[in-house]
Each structure stands twice: as C-alpha cells, then as structure tokens.
Amino acid sequence: MLSVDCIEKSYKKGGLFSKKKEQVLKNISFECKRGECLGIIGESGSGKSTLGRLLLGIEKPDRGTIFFEGKSVGNRRVRMGNISAVFQDYTSSINPFYTVEEAILEPLHMKKELLGGVQSKIDQVLCQVGLNPSYRKKYPHELSGGEAQRVCIARAVSTEPKCILFDEAISSLDGSVQIQVLELLKNLRKLYDMGYIFITHDIQAAAYICDRVMIIRNGEIEEIVKVEHLKDVQSAYSKKLLQMIIA
Amino acid sequence: MNRLKYVLKDKVAALSLSIIAVTTVAGVFAPFIAPHDPEEVNMELQFAASSWEYLLGNDHLGRCMLSRLIYGIRPSMLWVFAALVLSVTIGSIVGFLAGYFRGKTDAFLMRVCDVMLSFPGYVMTLAVIGILGVGFENILLAFVLMKWAWFARIIRTSVMQYAESEYVKFSKAIGASHLKIMISHIIPVALPDIAVIASSSFGSMILQISGFSFLGLGIQAPQAEWGMMLNEAREVMFSRPELMLAPGLTIVIIVSAINYLADTLQVALDPQLMTSKNKQLGFETTSIAKLEGKGVA
Ligand SMILES: Nc1ncnc2c1ncn2[C@@H]1O[C@H](COP(=O)(O)OP(=O)(O)O)[C@@H](O)[C@H]1O
Ligand SMILES: [Mg+2]
C-alpha cells in the first residue's frame, strides 16, 4: 500500500547564506502492506517525525519516492480520504476556535460521498472512541489530554482512511490513559481494517500494537523485524535498545 | 456576540467603546452635527468666551471651536483609520505569504521589510513631505509606506507560529488546499493578533498625525485639525489656555480610549473565553500580547 524508496532529507543549518546541511534521513526504503501496523522506533532526534511528515506528504523528500497505491503522496488528491494522522501535542491539534463537532467535520466535508448523514457519523465516531455525544459542542480547552486525543482519533477515523499515521500519539498521556487509548486503537483497527504507522520511542507500546517494527537510528534504518521476533534482533544497537527496557 | 458582551462588562472598556463610537459618528455626520461652519471667520467674536451659541468659544479668527473640533475628527481620526486599514491590509498580505510559505518567499519579503524598516520613521515621513510637498495626503501616504513593513513583520511571526501548529499539519495531511487552510485555520486564528496590533498602533498614529499638523507639515489652513488647532492656540497659551485645552484634551481622551480598548480586545478575543455553556472563564493573557504597538515611532 505504502512504498518508500531510497528517500533522503536534509535541512539547512545556520543562517540565510550558510550552505551547511544536516542530513536527517539517509537512504530509507521500506514497504507497508494493506492493513498492517508498522511501528517506527528510535531515540528522540533520530528523524522519526521527519519521516512521518514525508509519509504524510506535508514535506517533500530531497531524493527518492513515496507511493501510496502506486501514486505519489506528494499529490494532495491521492491523500484525500485515504491517509490521516494523529499527532503528539494534543493541546494544538485542534483549532482553538473549533468545537469538537467542527473539528470532526473538517475531514468529513472533504470527502464527498458518505453513507448516511454527516451528523450521525459524528455521533458514531465519538461513541466509538468512548466519548458522549454531549462533547460535540465543547471547545478544545475544555477537554482533558486523553479526551482531546480521543477527539483527534475520532477525527482521523471518521473518513475511514486506509492508513493512519500516529506520531507519538500516546506519549504525552498518563500511563493508565495510554493503555486505554492503545486498546481503543487496536479495536478500531479491527473494525475498519485500517493500516497504522505507529511512531514512538516506547518499545512496549509498539510491541503491544504493531505487526512489524522498524528501528531507526540517526536517520538510517537499523533493522525491520516482526514483533514475534523482537527478542532476537540482529544489530547491536537494537539489542542495546531492548535491553534498556528489560533492565 | 459573546465577545462584545465581554467588552461591555468592563465599565472602562464600555466607556472607551462608546467614546470612540460617538466620535466616529460625529465625524462622519459632521455637517449635520456641527453648529456652525468651521471655516467661517467672524472677527467680532475673536477669542470670545463660551456662550450658548458658541459652546466652546471662538478662536483667533472668531471661528467656532466646537465645530472645528467636530470637523477635525475627519482628518485626525477617520483618515488616520483609513491609512491604518490600508497599511494593515498590505502588511497582512505580505505577512501571511511570508509566514505561511516560508523559504525563498519569506527571505525575499523580509529583506524588503528590513530595508523599509531601516529608515527611521520620522525622517522617512519628512523625506516624503520633502519630495511630494507639504500636505495631509502626503503624510498619510508616508504613513502607509512606513507602517506596512512593521505590520508585515509582526503578522509574519504570528502566522508562522500558527502555520506550524498540529491542526494545520493535520489539514495538510488529509489533503486540504493551501487556500482552504489559510481561510479556515490561519486567518481566523491570527485575526485577534492583528486586531490587537492594529488597535494599539492606532493611538500612536493619531498622535503622530497631530504632531505633524502641529508643526505645520500636515493639513493646511483653514481646514480644521486637532494638531493644527493646538498650534493656532499656542500664541495665546497663557491668556486663553482653554483654546489649547479643548483640542489637547480631545486628543488625550481619544488616544486613551483607543489604547484601553486595545488592551481589552486582547483579552476578549482569546479563544479560551469561548465555552460550550457560555459561562465566563478566568482571564488569561496571551503571549503575543506583549508585541506592543505603542513603541512604534
Ligand atoms: N524543520 C526542520 N528544520 C531543521 N531541522 C529539523 C527540522 N525538523 C527536524 N529537524 C532536525 O532533524 C532531526 C530529527 O528530528 P525529528 O524528526 O523531529 O526527530 P524525532 O521525531 O525522532 O525526535 C533533529 O536533529 C532536528 O534538529
Ligand atoms: Mg518526534
């Protein structure tokens, strides 16, 4: 479904006239199948979010290609209704002037054909993420972190996309809320048969929800393994990363 | 509507708003409200004290002070407002383009702004007057030329901050067009910032216009303007201080009202004030608040 081929990305460093560049991603290639959940794990600063932005087509890679079902994700019409996202910072992930209802309506309005009414769809997705329909008229600052993140998840699944990217979506939530949200994501995935790309620095969370994990280090793929084989990773870095969890 | 209610709750803000509203209406309908022709010379009434017919007395040419004050609203406030709107519009367009698209667009537009801002404001205004001649329109023109770059810079910073927020990233990810993102996410969120910046520099612009007219560089006699009325009353400052007091006080009151309203606006436009149940939440000052416009000269 999503195929990434030899992408590279670097950012300018220094001022206006400086030619120095910092390479953030080097030679990344992988494939994500339909309905698969791929975890992307790495330390902070390893380029996970940058990779996420490239996959979402928000930024363009310097080199290489990213195709969604054979078409470039750089084209916004390819992404429309097919790809969605949930980000880390729930405080700024909903427009402060929007109510919950308006926020969920945004992607729904972009998708033309819709079975049943838009209004019943809003109630349905709110219910699926465990929020009461009375939340529809609330503003983002009236929501707790977990509630805001649930609204973001509802907004992402409302158009039933084929792929959702989560960039540290649960990292800023408290422990117990994290588990609830992970459980919710697992159930939603079964319900809609969606693919996930799950970016995190938390191996345990990734192991819980993903089918495969990709370990990334300094912008390079260290290893891609199936979750079942997470115990016997090959590279030294991955071993060290896993040891830190167990210890 | 909620916002207006909030402003009206604060007594001083409500007073400021009504002062500004009444002044604006008086300026627009000056010919119907002013009791006399502001330029009618009547030497017999030179320096006459206030009477029932001439409420604020007469000036050195026997002209009605009240009528001159009312007619003075037009250049001193309404035209300044027009210049402000024009420069904020130009500044917003430039600021939005630079802050949203970044990269080369941003670098180019900001260098242009840097060049504009590297001229000291008063010197530039004097230079424009020197080239185009003394006149009110030329000062307004110089104002627009000088101020847009300043507005562009501040609006760019605020747009840049909003363009990086996660809801804009989400919109981009699901394939919304740039135009749609601008209209639904950036403009509404940046509008309060723009309103605050614009309203707080409105006061300083009124003072500057009056200052130039006081120096005789702005509006030309016999038209009425507050700064010029101050200048005309200068010779009789000690014998007839009330002639100076009337336009002076008017300027002080109007500028204070505008500044106070600007401060209230800042709080009233905070999205945190919106609630599902229309209840009032506590005060919260936004960080952008301190991008004060008053220091601009
Ligand atoms: N827009 C940008 N401009 C310049 N450098 C950036 C930008 N985004 C990310 N970087 C750099 O790329 C590196 C990786 O960042 P990021 O992808 O956010 O890492 P992660 O999400 O894994 O913590 C960091 O060193 C950061 O400084
Ligand atoms: Mg990150």
XYZ file of C-alpha atoms and ligand atoms in Angstrom:
572
model
C 0.000 0.000 0.000
C 2.699 2.462 1.060
C 6.055 2.014 -0.593
C 9.051 4.126 0.272
C 12.089 4.025 -1.944
C 15.511 5.444 -1.102
C 14.376 8.711 0.437
C 16.778 11.288 1.759
C 16.115 14.518 3.572
C 18.374 17.230 4.845
C 17.702 20.572 6.461
C 19.666 23.776 6.073
C 21.739 24.616 9.057
C 22.741 28.084 10.124
C 21.702 31.381 8.614
C 20.472 32.618 5.270
C 23.730 32.349 3.368
C 25.050 29.255 5.040
C 25.412 26.286 2.732
C 25.795 23.768 5.527
C 23.243 20.997 5.538
C 22.332 18.477 8.158
C 21.211 15.157 6.785
C 18.274 13.912 8.847
C 17.224 10.868 6.804
C 19.526 8.664 4.750
C 18.545 6.060 2.224
C 15.267 4.910 3.759
C 13.352 2.185 1.923
C 10.515 0.067 3.219
C 7.092 -1.199 2.397
C 3.883 -1.176 4.432
C 1.175 -3.578 3.411
C -2.554 -3.014 3.473
C -3.997 -3.263 6.954
C -0.585 -3.698 8.501
C 0.575 -1.894 11.608
C 4.175 -0.797 11.263
C 5.953 0.649 14.268
C 8.772 3.132 13.845
C 11.004 3.213 16.895
C 14.000 5.380 17.616
C 15.526 7.734 20.105
C 14.464 11.342 20.059
C 16.196 13.245 17.288
C 16.622 10.162 15.138
C 14.342 11.585 12.442
C 11.081 9.764 13.165
C 8.850 12.816 12.957
C 10.637 13.975 9.829
C 9.936 10.605 8.234
C 6.319 10.956 9.368
C 5.955 14.346 7.700
C 7.384 12.956 4.474
C 4.994 9.983 4.571
C 2.084 12.393 5.031
C 3.219 14.423 2.063
C 3.488 17.598 4.169
C 7.131 17.903 3.125
C 8.899 16.601 0.067
C 11.957 14.321 0.226
C 15.170 15.608 -1.396
C 15.599 12.345 -3.194
C 13.600 9.145 -3.559
C 9.894 8.444 -3.869
C 6.941 7.644 -1.630
C 3.991 5.992 -3.292
C 0.555 5.281 -1.911
C -1.071 2.561 -4.008
C 1.209 3.459 -6.881
C 0.630 7.221 -6.766
C 2.881 9.853 -5.196
C 1.764 11.022 -1.743
C 3.024 14.491 -2.652
C -0.219 14.936 -4.574
C -2.897 16.003 -2.114
C -5.683 14.344 -4.112
C -4.009 10.984 -3.524
C -4.045 11.560 0.234
C -7.589 12.895 0.406
C -9.750 10.451 2.343
C -7.030 7.786 2.258
C -4.434 8.990 4.726
C -4.935 10.604 8.097
C -2.854 11.442 11.138
C -2.796 11.895 14.896
C -0.014 13.943 16.455
C 1.615 14.155 19.823
C 0.713 17.608 21.033
C -2.986 17.384 21.796
C -3.062 20.991 23.009
C -2.521 22.288 19.477
C -4.021 19.527 17.394
C -7.482 21.096 17.290
C -8.068 24.651 16.101
C -8.817 26.627 19.303
C -11.808 28.280 17.620
C -13.386 24.976 16.577
C -15.802 22.888 18.580
C -15.284 19.128 18.671
C -18.049 18.818 16.101
C -16.437 21.292 13.694
C -13.080 19.587 14.083
C -14.508 16.209 13.105
C -16.486 17.791 10.273
C -13.335 19.104 8.601
C -12.185 15.804 7.037
C -15.797 14.666 6.545
C -16.585 17.710 4.422
C -13.660 16.971 2.159
C -14.914 13.510 1.440
C -17.879 13.837 -0.876
C -19.679 10.518 -0.838
C -20.816 9.441 2.584
C -23.224 6.726 3.585
C -25.854 8.060 5.959
C -25.792 11.600 7.325
C -22.765 13.534 8.457
C -24.418 14.170 11.804
C -24.991 10.520 12.632
C -21.401 9.813 11.588
C -20.119 12.285 14.177
C -22.130 10.620 16.922
C -20.955 7.236 15.730
C -17.225 8.034 15.803
C -17.490 9.879 19.110
C -19.187 6.851 20.546
C -16.514 4.564 19.122
C -13.736 6.486 20.853
C -15.717 6.391 24.078
C -16.981 9.973 24.210
C -20.529 11.039 24.884
C -22.303 12.975 22.055
C -22.613 15.877 24.513
C -18.945 16.586 23.750
C -19.886 17.889 20.311
C -20.252 21.488 21.434
C -17.118 21.623 23.570
C -14.037 23.646 22.726
C -10.555 22.079 22.861
C -9.513 23.923 26.017
C -12.432 22.314 27.819
C -11.072 18.821 27.170
C -8.528 16.840 29.149
C -5.464 15.425 27.383
C -6.973 11.982 26.965
C -10.275 13.396 25.714
C -8.548 15.685 23.221
C -6.515 12.783 21.903
C -9.693 10.709 21.577
C -11.269 13.518 19.560
C -8.195 13.520 17.306
C -8.548 9.776 16.847
C -12.260 10.172 16.087
C -11.396 12.856 13.558
C -8.802 10.595 11.947
C -11.051 7.546 11.636
C -14.188 9.458 10.583
C -13.407 9.156 6.869
C -12.337 5.522 7.264
C -8.908 6.066 5.711
C -6.714 3.196 4.582
C -3.766 4.398 6.611
C -3.357 6.472 9.775
C -0.042 7.794 10.992
C 0.404 8.242 14.734
C 3.360 10.422 15.698
C 3.961 9.874 19.415
C 0.183 9.957 19.758
C 0.148 8.401 23.213
C 3.468 9.650 24.565
C 2.074 12.715 26.276
C -0.756 10.885 28.029
C -0.665 9.391 31.532
C 0.049 5.697 31.995
C -3.484 4.422 32.506
C -4.893 6.615 29.736
C -2.151 5.348 27.424
C -3.337 1.787 27.866
C -6.976 2.755 27.270
C -6.054 4.564 24.067
C -3.885 1.673 22.843
C -6.772 -0.696 23.454
C -9.081 1.649 21.571
C -6.696 1.819 18.609
C -6.451 -1.954 18.480
C -10.235 -2.313 18.375
C -10.712 0.424 15.787
C -8.177 -1.199 13.547
C -10.090 -4.465 13.547
C -13.343 -2.605 12.984
C -12.247 -0.609 9.947
C -9.419 -2.783 8.641
C -7.016 0.156 8.590
C -3.230 0.244 8.343
C -1.300 2.079 11.051
C 2.093 3.660 11.049
C 2.903 3.993 14.701
C 5.810 6.289 15.506
C 7.018 6.077 19.090
C 10.037 5.879 21.323
C 8.192 3.451 23.577
C 9.068 -0.105 22.534
C 6.496 -1.664 24.827
C 3.634 0.256 23.258
C 4.915 -0.616 19.808
C 5.228 -4.279 20.721
C 1.677 -4.232 22.014
C 0.021 -2.913 18.894
C 2.326 -3.428 15.894
C 2.838 -6.302 13.486
C 6.322 -5.215 12.493
C 8.693 -2.661 13.955
C 11.325 -0.602 12.230
C 14.222 0.563 14.354
C 15.709 3.818 13.182
C 18.960 5.372 14.319
C 20.430 8.690 13.210
C 18.198 8.728 10.159
C 19.060 5.262 8.963
C 17.072 2.047 9.189
C 18.836 -0.194 11.645
C 16.537 -3.149 11.333
C 12.965 -4.164 10.488
C 11.624 -7.138 12.445
C 8.339 -8.888 13.049
C 7.063 -8.335 16.576
C 7.212 -12.070 17.280
C 10.941 -11.975 16.581
C 11.600 -8.825 18.576
C 13.558 -10.899 21.103
C 16.189 -11.970 18.609
C 17.137 -8.758 16.841
C 20.432 -8.828 14.969
C 22.128 -5.448 15.269
C 23.991 -4.364 18.368
C 22.092 -1.096 18.647
C 18.691 -2.802 18.645
C 19.878 -5.232 21.283
C 21.005 -2.384 23.470
C 17.702 -0.571 22.970
C 15.747 -3.664 24.015
C 17.991 -4.353 26.979
C 17.220 -0.920 28.392
C 13.542 -1.859 28.541
C 14.050 -5.237 30.152
C 16.526 -3.945 32.724
C -21.575 38.489 20.191
C -20.106 36.875 23.272
C -17.016 38.958 22.741
C -18.916 42.218 22.660
C -20.703 41.265 25.844
C -17.378 40.622 27.448
C -16.065 44.055 26.450
C -19.209 45.749 27.694
C -18.907 44.083 31.060
C -15.785 46.082 31.774
C -17.044 49.601 32.573
C -13.971 51.474 31.356
C -13.897 49.428 28.146
C -17.584 50.104 27.563
C -16.961 53.818 28.118
C -13.984 53.736 25.727
C -16.030 51.955 23.100
C -18.863 54.458 23.371
C -16.445 57.418 23.205
C -14.928 56.008 20.027
C -18.318 55.174 18.532
C -19.782 58.603 19.284
C -16.682 60.359 17.930
C -16.786 58.311 14.740
C -20.454 59.069 14.161
C -19.867 62.755 14.909
C -17.009 62.801 12.404
C -18.971 61.099 9.663
C -22.018 63.323 10.119
C -20.037 66.476 10.969
C -22.056 68.807 8.659
C -25.276 67.837 10.462
C -23.905 67.942 13.971
C -21.578 70.931 13.957
C -23.488 74.081 14.960
C -21.516 76.382 12.634
C -19.338 76.403 9.548
C -15.855 75.587 10.900
C -14.146 77.950 8.462
C -16.465 80.926 8.862
C -14.366 83.889 10.010
C -16.057 86.311 12.355
C -13.541 88.859 13.661
C -16.000 90.462 16.084
C -16.019 87.216 18.061
C -12.230 86.905 18.246
C -11.305 84.995 21.436
C -14.901 85.190 22.608
C -15.631 83.184 25.713
C -18.050 80.311 25.545
C -21.650 81.242 25.081
C -24.870 79.396 24.326
C -24.351 79.925 20.654
C -20.651 79.040 20.638
C -20.352 76.388 23.323
C -16.577 76.223 23.372
C -15.952 79.820 22.434
C -14.171 81.215 19.384
C -10.579 81.181 18.207
C -8.263 83.950 16.989
C -10.313 84.356 13.810
C -13.626 84.115 15.630
C -14.339 80.632 14.310
C -16.492 78.243 16.306
C -14.188 75.961 18.330
C -16.747 73.200 18.765
C -17.432 72.997 15.046
C -13.716 72.922 14.326
C -13.231 70.126 16.823
C -16.046 68.118 15.248
C -14.774 68.673 11.711
C -11.290 67.834 12.958
C -12.417 64.272 13.692
C -12.312 63.565 9.988
C -8.584 64.084 9.320
C -7.404 63.364 12.857
C -9.244 60.110 13.326
C -11.139 58.853 10.305
C -8.416 59.403 7.718
C -5.817 58.013 10.075
C -8.042 54.975 10.431
C -8.210 54.609 6.665
C -4.410 54.775 6.451
C -4.169 52.234 9.247
C -6.545 49.824 7.495
C -4.615 50.165 4.249
C -1.237 49.531 5.835
C -2.548 46.640 7.951
C -4.049 45.084 4.823
C -0.784 45.324 2.901
C 1.143 44.141 5.939
C -1.217 41.200 6.476
C -0.957 40.010 2.895
C 2.834 40.192 2.943
C 2.988 38.687 6.434
C 0.682 35.796 5.514
C 2.627 34.939 2.376
C 5.976 35.105 4.153
C 4.870 33.262 7.279
C 2.918 30.544 5.540
C 5.089 29.715 2.547
C 8.445 30.484 4.192
C 11.597 29.640 2.258
C 12.534 31.964 -0.581
C 9.258 33.917 -0.485
C 9.861 34.663 3.170
C 13.532 35.582 2.710
C 12.734 37.980 -0.132
C 9.743 39.686 1.515
C 11.529 40.059 4.827
C 14.584 41.665 3.212
C 12.244 44.201 1.589
C 10.708 44.841 5.017
C 14.161 45.197 6.543
C 15.022 47.867 4.007
C 11.778 49.720 4.726
C 12.315 49.461 8.457
C 15.893 50.645 8.327
C 14.726 54.208 7.684
C 13.778 55.973 10.897
C 10.047 56.685 10.734
C 10.027 60.435 11.239
C 12.946 61.019 8.878
C 11.223 58.991 6.181
C 7.979 60.899 6.636
C 9.872 64.199 6.389
C 11.614 62.913 3.263
C 8.292 62.052 1.632
C 6.985 65.517 2.536
C 10.164 66.999 1.118
C 9.700 65.181 -2.182
C 5.925 65.389 -2.603
C 5.380 68.673 -0.789
C 3.592 69.620 2.383
C 0.123 68.159 2.653
C -2.126 65.868 4.569
C -2.398 63.217 1.837
C 1.375 63.009 1.620
C 1.696 62.344 5.324
C -0.928 59.614 5.092
C 0.949 58.164 2.131
C 4.205 58.250 4.076
C 2.444 56.527 6.970
C 1.216 53.677 4.798
C 4.668 53.348 3.225
C 6.343 53.206 6.608
C 3.957 51.089 8.603
C 3.097 48.176 6.343
C 6.552 46.654 6.758
C 6.266 46.813 10.506
C 2.850 45.133 10.447
C 4.116 42.556 7.951
C 6.914 41.588 10.291
C 4.727 41.064 13.316
C 1.956 39.313 11.424
C 4.522 37.014 9.805
C 5.777 35.927 13.209
C 2.296 35.158 14.429
C 1.285 33.382 11.201
C 4.462 31.330 11.309
C 3.617 30.137 14.778
C 0.103 29.084 13.723
C 1.271 27.526 10.461
C 3.396 25.120 12.473
C 0.589 24.003 14.741
C -0.617 20.434 14.585
C -4.082 21.264 13.302
C -2.528 22.838 10.214
C -0.315 19.766 9.804
C -3.409 17.597 10.062
C -5.222 19.656 7.443
C -2.272 19.369 5.097
C -2.035 15.630 5.701
C -5.656 14.972 4.783
C -5.135 16.924 1.581
C -6.663 20.358 2.187
C -5.516 23.073 -0.221
C -3.336 25.975 0.897
C -6.179 28.400 0.289
C -8.560 26.380 2.433
C -6.036 26.114 5.260
C -5.419 29.866 5.141
C -9.111 30.671 5.219
C -10.233 28.184 7.820
C -7.221 27.897 10.106
C -4.763 30.740 9.784
C -6.817 33.872 9.180
C -9.384 33.321 11.973
C -6.689 32.464 14.488
C -4.375 35.326 13.508
C -7.174 37.895 13.319
C -7.230 38.665 17.061
C -3.481 39.298 16.975
C -3.896 41.612 14.004
C -6.757 43.451 15.704
C -4.683 43.981 18.824
C -1.606 45.175 16.946
C -3.640 47.471 14.724
C -5.675 48.992 17.520
C -2.663 49.637 19.676
C -0.829 51.454 16.915
C -3.946 53.453 16.016
C -3.400 55.636 19.084
C 0.209 56.363 18.239
C -0.712 57.185 14.646
C -3.290 59.741 15.787
C -0.641 61.363 17.948
C 1.849 61.431 15.099
C -0.588 62.963 12.609
C -1.491 65.647 15.100
C 2.203 66.164 15.735
C 2.930 66.782 12.070
C -0.033 69.115 11.752
C 1.168 70.967 14.828
C 4.462 71.500 13.042
C 2.559 72.816 10.040
C 3.537 69.913 7.801
C 0.157 68.266 7.653
C -3.200 69.714 6.874
C -3.228 73.292 5.631
C -5.237 76.237 6.920
C -8.111 76.954 7.007
C -9.134 73.320 7.418
C -9.645 72.106 10.947
C -7.413 69.509 12.540
C -6.659 68.935 16.208
C -2.900 69.299 15.972
C -3.232 72.468 13.988
C -5.766 73.886 16.440
C -3.174 73.344 19.150
C -0.642 75.249 17.087
C -3.012 78.130 16.444
C -3.770 78.416 20.145
C -0.081 78.471 21.042
C 0.261 82.276 20.905
C -2.480 82.771 23.454
C -1.437 79.858 25.614
C -1.291 81.917 28.796
C -4.066 84.393 28.220
C -6.590 81.910 26.831
C -5.475 78.399 27.876
C -8.889 76.880 27.185
C -8.261 77.230 23.427
C -5.381 74.822 23.799
C -7.147 72.662 26.339
C -10.061 71.739 24.074
C -8.118 70.036 21.252
C -5.459 68.793 23.673
C -7.973 67.066 25.897
C -9.801 65.637 22.897
C -6.596 64.004 21.663
C -5.744 62.643 25.091
C -9.233 61.226 25.637
C -9.493 59.597 22.220
C -5.999 58.093 22.347
C -6.534 56.790 25.875
C -9.876 55.263 24.890
C -8.283 53.523 21.915
C -5.388 52.215 23.953
C -7.644 50.945 26.672
C -9.911 49.250 24.168
C -6.879 47.631 22.529
C -5.900 46.115 25.849
C -9.401 44.799 26.477
C -9.653 43.430 22.948
C -6.602 41.352 23.583
C -8.319 39.504 26.387
C -11.755 39.474 24.799
C -10.546 37.791 21.606
C -8.831 34.950 23.420
C -10.418 31.679 22.259
C -10.226 30.406 25.815
C -13.167 32.666 26.573
C -15.402 30.556 24.371
C -17.200 27.836 26.252
C -19.882 25.377 25.363
C -22.126 26.699 28.074
C -21.395 30.394 27.609
C -20.024 30.656 31.071
C -17.221 33.020 31.811
C -13.749 31.644 32.325
C -10.849 33.336 34.036
C -8.524 35.831 32.477
C -5.611 34.572 30.528
C -3.209 36.839 28.790
C -1.789 35.588 25.554
C 1.903 35.626 24.895
C 1.523 37.662 21.726
C 0.061 40.318 23.953
C 3.363 41.912 24.546
C 4.061 42.665 20.906
C 3.088 46.163 21.826
C 2.412 48.642 19.100
C 2.871 51.700 21.204
C 6.619 51.844 20.917
C 6.475 52.375 17.186
C 7.508 55.766 16.041
N 12.103 21.786 10.043
C 13.350 21.457 10.437
N 14.393 22.282 10.180
C 15.627 21.955 10.556
N 15.965 20.846 11.211
C 14.992 19.971 11.510
C 13.632 20.233 11.139
N 12.870 19.204 11.563
C 13.715 18.337 12.164
N 14.970 18.790 12.136
C 16.136 18.088 12.677
O 16.022 16.740 12.327
C 16.417 15.898 13.391
C 15.362 14.856 13.643
O 14.202 15.452 14.152
P 12.848 14.658 14.358
O 12.446 14.060 13.069
O 11.888 15.584 14.977
O 13.269 13.534 15.380
P 12.343 12.633 16.312
O 10.932 12.838 15.952
O 12.838 11.252 16.047
O 12.642 13.041 17.708
C 16.685 16.785 14.591
O 18.074 16.832 14.797
C 16.162 18.134 14.183
O 17.055 19.120 14.628
Mg 9.254 13.495 17.074
